[in-house]
Coordinates of C-alpha atoms in Angstrom, one line a residue:
X214 CA 7.2 -19.8 -4.5
X215 CA 5.9 -24.3 -3.8
X216 CA 7.5 -27.2 -6.3
X217 CA 3.6 -27.4 -7.3
X218 CA 3.9 -23.6 -7.7
X219 CA 1.6 -20.7 -8.2
X220 CA -0.9 -19.0 -10.7
X221 CA 1.3 -16.7 -13.2
X222 CA -0.9 -14.0 -13.0
X223 CA -0.9 -13.5 -9.0
X224 CA 3.1 -13.8 -9.5
X225 CA 3.1 -10.4 -12.2
X226 CA 0.7 -9.0 -9.6
X227 CA 3.2 -9.2 -6.5
X228 CA 6.1 -8.2 -8.9
X229 CA 4.3 -4.7 -9.0
X230 CA 3.4 -5.2 -12.7
X231 CA -0.7 -4.3 -11.8
X232 CA -3.8 -6.0 -10.7
X233 CA -5.2 -9.7 -11.2
X234 CA -7.2 -8.6 -13.9
X235 CA -4.5 -6.4 -15.9
X236 CA -2.1 -9.1 -15.6
X237 CA -4.4 -11.0 -17.1
X238 CA -4.6 -9.1 -20.0
X239 CA -1.1 -9.0 -20.4
X240 CA -1.3 -12.8 -20.9
X241 CA -4.1 -13.5 -22.9
X242 CA -2.0 -10.3 -25.3
X243 CA 0.7 -12.9 -25.0
X244 CA 2.9 -10.5 -23.7
X245 CA 3.9 -13.0 -21.5
X246 CA 7.1 -15.1 -21.0
X247 CA 7.8 -18.4 -18.7
X248 CA 11.6 -20.1 -19.5
X249 CA 11.8 -18.5 -23.2
X250 CA 8.0 -19.6 -24.0
X251 CA 4.8 -17.7 -25.0
X252 CA 2.1 -17.9 -22.7
X253 CA -1.3 -18.0 -23.1
X254 CA -3.7 -19.9 -21.4
X255 CA -5.1 -18.1 -17.9
X256 CA -4.6 -21.7 -15.6
X257 CA -0.5 -21.4 -16.0
X258 CA 0.8 -21.7 -12.7
X259 CA 5.2 -20.3 -12.7
X260 CA 7.4 -22.3 -10.4
X261 CA 10.2 -22.0 -8.5
X262 CA 13.4 -20.2 -11.0
X263 CA 10.7 -19.5 -13.5
X264 CA 12.4 -16.9 -16.0
X265 CA 8.7 -14.7 -16.4
X266 CA 9.1 -11.6 -18.9
X267 CA 6.9 -9.0 -19.7
X268 CA 7.4 -7.5 -23.2
X269 CA 10.8 -9.0 -23.0
X270 CA 11.9 -7.2 -20.0
X271 CA 12.1 -10.1 -16.8
X272 CA 10.3 -9.5 -13.6
X273 CA 12.4 -8.9 -10.8
X274 CA 11.4 -10.7 -7.1
X275 CA 8.0 -9.2 -5.1
X276 CA 8.6 -4.9 -4.9
X277 CA 8.4 -3.9 -1.2
X278 CA 4.6 -2.3 -1.5
X279 CA 3.9 0.8 -1.6
X280 CA 0.4 2.6 -0.6
X281 CA -0.1 5.8 -1.0
X282 CA -3.0 8.0 -0.4
X283 CA -3.6 10.9 -2.8
X284 CA -5.2 14.2 -3.5
X285 CA -6.3 14.2 -7.9
X286 CA -7.1 17.8 -9.1
X287 CA -9.6 17.9 -12.0
X288 CA -7.9 17.5 -15.2
X289 CA -5.5 14.5 -14.8
X290 CA -5.6 11.4 -15.6
X291 CA -6.4 8.0 -13.4
X292 CA -3.8 6.3 -15.4
X293 CA 0.1 5.6 -16.2
X294 CA 0.3 7.4 -19.1
X295 CA -1.3 8.7 -22.2
X296 CA -1.4 8.5 -25.6
X297 CA -2.6 12.0 -26.2
X298 CA 0.2 13.4 -23.6
X299 CA -2.8 14.5 -21.1
X300 CA -1.3 15.0 -17.7
X301 CA -1.9 11.0 -15.5
X302 CA -2.0 10.5 -11.3
X303 CA 2.0 9.7 -11.5
X304 CA 2.7 13.1 -12.8
X305 CA 1.7 14.0 -9.5
X306 CA 3.9 12.5 -7.3
X307 CA 7.2 12.3 -9.4
X308 CA 9.8 10.1 -10.4
X309 CA 10.5 6.5 -8.1
X310 CA 12.1 3.5 -8.5
X311 CA 8.7 1.2 -7.9
X312 CA 5.9 1.2 -10.8
X313 CA 3.6 2.9 -8.5
X314 CA -0.8 1.8 -10.2
X315 CA -3.9 3.6 -9.7
X316 CA -6.3 2.2 -7.4
X317 CA -9.2 2.2 -9.4
X318 CA -10.1 5.5 -10.8
X319 CA -11.0 8.8 -10.5
X320 CA -12.7 10.4 -14.4
X321 CA -11.0 13.2 -15.8
X322 CA -13.5 16.1 -14.9
X323 CA -13.7 14.2 -10.8
X324 CA -11.3 15.0 -8.3
X325 CA -10.8 14.1 -4.5
X326 CA -9.6 10.3 -2.7
X327 CA -7.6 7.7 -4.7
X328 CA -5.0 5.3 -4.3
X329 CA -2.0 4.1 -5.4
X330 CA 0.2 0.8 -4.5
X331 CA 2.8 -1.5 -6.5
X332 CA 0.5 -4.2 -4.6
X333 CA -0.8 -5.7 -7.0
X334 CA -3.5 -8.2 -4.8
X335 CA -4.3 -5.0 -2.7
X336 CA -5.1 -3.1 -6.1
X337 CA -7.1 -6.8 -6.4
X338 CA -9.4 -7.1 -3.4
X339 CA -9.6 -3.1 -3.0
X340 CA -11.1 -3.5 -7.0
X341 CA -13.2 -6.3 -7.8
X342 CA -17.2 -6.2 -7.9
X343 CA -17.0 -8.6 -4.9
X344 CA -14.7 -6.6 -2.0
X345 CA -16.4 -3.0 -3.4
X346 CA -15.2 -1.1 -0.3
X347 CA -17.2 2.0 0.0
X348 CA -17.0 5.3 -0.9
X349 CA -18.3 8.7 -0.1
X350 CA -18.4 11.7 -2.9
X351 CA -19.7 15.8 -3.0
X352 CA -21.7 16.1 -6.1
X353 CA -23.1 19.4 -7.3
X354 CA -26.1 19.1 -9.3
X355 CA -27.8 21.0 -12.2
X356 CA -30.8 22.6 -10.4
X357 CA -32.8 21.4 -7.1
X358 CA -33.3 17.4 -6.6
X359 CA -37.4 16.4 -5.3
X360 CA -38.3 13.3 -3.0
X361 CA -38.8 11.5 -5.7
X362 CA -35.9 11.8 -7.7
X363 CA -33.0 11.7 -3.9
X364 CA -35.5 8.2 -3.8
X365 CA -34.5 6.5 -6.5
X366 CA -30.8 7.4 -6.1
X367 CA -31.2 5.6 -3.0
X368 CA -33.5 2.8 -4.2
X369 CA -31.1 1.7 -7.2
X370 CA -32.0 3.8 -10.3
X371 CA -31.4 1.8 -13.6
X372 CA -28.9 2.0 -16.0
X373 CA -27.4 0.1 -19.3
X374 CA -25.4 -1.9 -17.8
X375 CA -28.0 -2.6 -14.7
X376 CA -29.8 -1.3 -11.8
X377 CA -27.4 0.2 -9.7
X378 CA -27.6 -1.0 -5.6
X379 CA -28.7 1.6 -3.1
X380 CA -26.5 4.6 -1.9
X381 CA -27.0 6.7 1.1
X382 CA -27.7 10.1 0.0
X383 CA -28.4 13.7 1.7
X384 CA -28.7 16.9 1.3
X385 CA -25.7 19.6 2.1
X386 CA -26.4 22.5 0.4
X387 CA -28.3 24.2 -1.8
X388 CA -28.7 27.5 -3.7
X389 CA -31.5 29.0 -6.4
X390 CA -30.7 26.3 -9.4
X391 CA -28.1 24.1 -7.6
X392 CA -27.7 21.5 -5.4
X393 CA -24.9 19.8 -3.2
X394 CA -25.0 15.8 -2.6
X395 CA -23.5 13.8 -0.5
X396 CA -22.9 10.2 -1.6
X397 CA -21.9 6.5 -1.4
X398 CA -21.2 3.8 -3.1
X399 CA -20.3 0.7 -2.5
X400 CA -19.9 -1.0 -6.6
X401 CA -17.5 1.2 -8.6
X402 CA -19.2 1.6 -12.0
X403 CA -17.6 3.7 -14.8
X404 CA -18.4 7.0 -14.2
X405 CA -21.3 5.6 -11.5
X406 CA -22.2 8.6 -10.2
X407 CA -22.1 11.3 -12.8
X408 CA -25.1 8.8 -14.5
X409 CA -26.9 7.6 -12.3
X410 CA -27.5 11.5 -11.1
X411 CA -27.8 12.2 -14.9
X412 CA -30.2 9.1 -14.7
X413 CA -32.8 10.9 -12.6
X414 CA -32.7 14.1 -13.7
X415 CA -30.0 16.1 -12.5
X416 CA -26.5 16.2 -14.1
X417 CA -23.5 16.3 -12.0
X418 CA -21.8 19.6 -12.2
X419 CA -18.9 19.1 -10.5
X420 CA -17.7 15.6 -8.5
X421 CA -14.8 14.9 -5.7
X422 CA -14.4 12.1 -3.4
X423 CA -14.2 13.3 -0.7
X424 CA -13.5 9.3 1.7
X425 CA -12.4 5.9 0.4
X426 CA -13.9 3.9 3.5
X427 CA -12.7 5.6 6.6
X428 CA -9.9 7.4 4.8
X429 CA -10.3 11.4 4.8
X430 CA -8.6 14.2 3.0
X431 CA -6.9 15.1 6.5
X432 CA -3.9 16.1 5.8
X433 CA -4.5 16.5 1.9
X434 CA -7.2 19.2 1.6
X435 CA -4.9 20.9 -0.7
X436 CA -5.2 18.9 -4.6
X437 CA -2.2 17.4 -6.0
X438 CA -0.6 16.9 -1.7
X439 CA -1.0 13.0 -1.8
X440 CA 0.7 11.0 1.9
X441 CA 1.5 7.5 2.7
X442 CA -0.8 5.2 4.6
X443 CA 0.2 3.5 7.4
X444 CA 0.4 -0.4 8.3
X445 CA -3.1 0.3 10.0
X446 CA -4.8 2.0 7.2
X447 CA -3.5 -0.5 5.0
X448 CA -5.2 -4.0 6.9
X449 CA -8.2 -2.2 7.8
X450 CA -8.8 -1.1 3.9
X451 CA -8.3 -5.4 3.7
X452 CA -10.5 -5.9 6.7
X453 CA -13.3 -3.6 5.4
X454 CA -12.9 -5.1 1.9
X455 CA -13.6 -8.8 2.8
X456 CA -16.5 -8.0 5.0
X457 CA -15.0 -6.5 8.2
X458 CA -13.6 -3.6 10.3
X459 CA -10.1 -5.0 11.2
X460 CA -7.7 -2.2 12.6
X461 CA -4.9 -5.4 12.1
X462 CA -2.3 -5.3 9.1
X463 CA -3.2 -8.0 6.6
X464 CA -1.6 -10.7 4.4
X465 CA -1.7 -7.2 1.8
X466 CA -0.8 -4.4 4.2
X467 CA 2.5 -5.8 6.5
X468 CA 4.3 -3.1 5.6
X469 CA 3.5 0.3 4.2
X470 CA 6.6 1.8 2.2
X471 CA 7.0 5.4 0.5
X472 CA 8.3 5.7 -3.3
X473 CA 12.7 5.4 -3.2

């Protein structure tokens, strides 16, 4: 950290508190203190030797980064905890000394690939709207979408929060009353694939995320299984977020580690 300091939310994210967006929320809510004084201004900077606390607990130095690829089953929340006591994706990993956070979300009724990490910068990179990495879903929908509906999905669907970016869509299976679609999107709106399909008249019955960028379910095909991402995979994901497909390590992924 330089004498001029580093933005407070960035220091918090590097210490494993969460994504920069989440850390900004904590600051605005008045839950962060620097040297005993509550800080609520997002432009605040932390300098060497500053004592930073969140909810009264002092944050330590940045932890070794951890990146896990999980096959999320249906019936688990993509959150750290739930006030209603429902199971979360962290229950699948078990107790660790490293605080992990979901990188993005999959809704309760969906399954498939989800990344868990303690690297706030990496989380911000992969989830910020400017850097969305392509994600591929297998959606089983009700009915038999015609060419008109498929064309809508491919060109953009008008939702209450705006028109979606064009998606890649292909039919990979069908029966008398159901169709299986493979849908690739680059955005990260809440329940986006479900809302897109419902908007064109074909509600989703089952939804599974099959790819995040180049990552697939290979090796973790059984729901609930997970594996660490290797250094090259983390670097390549960061490259995708920056608009390039780089196989080399990035600033976000100089090391890969498993929970301790």
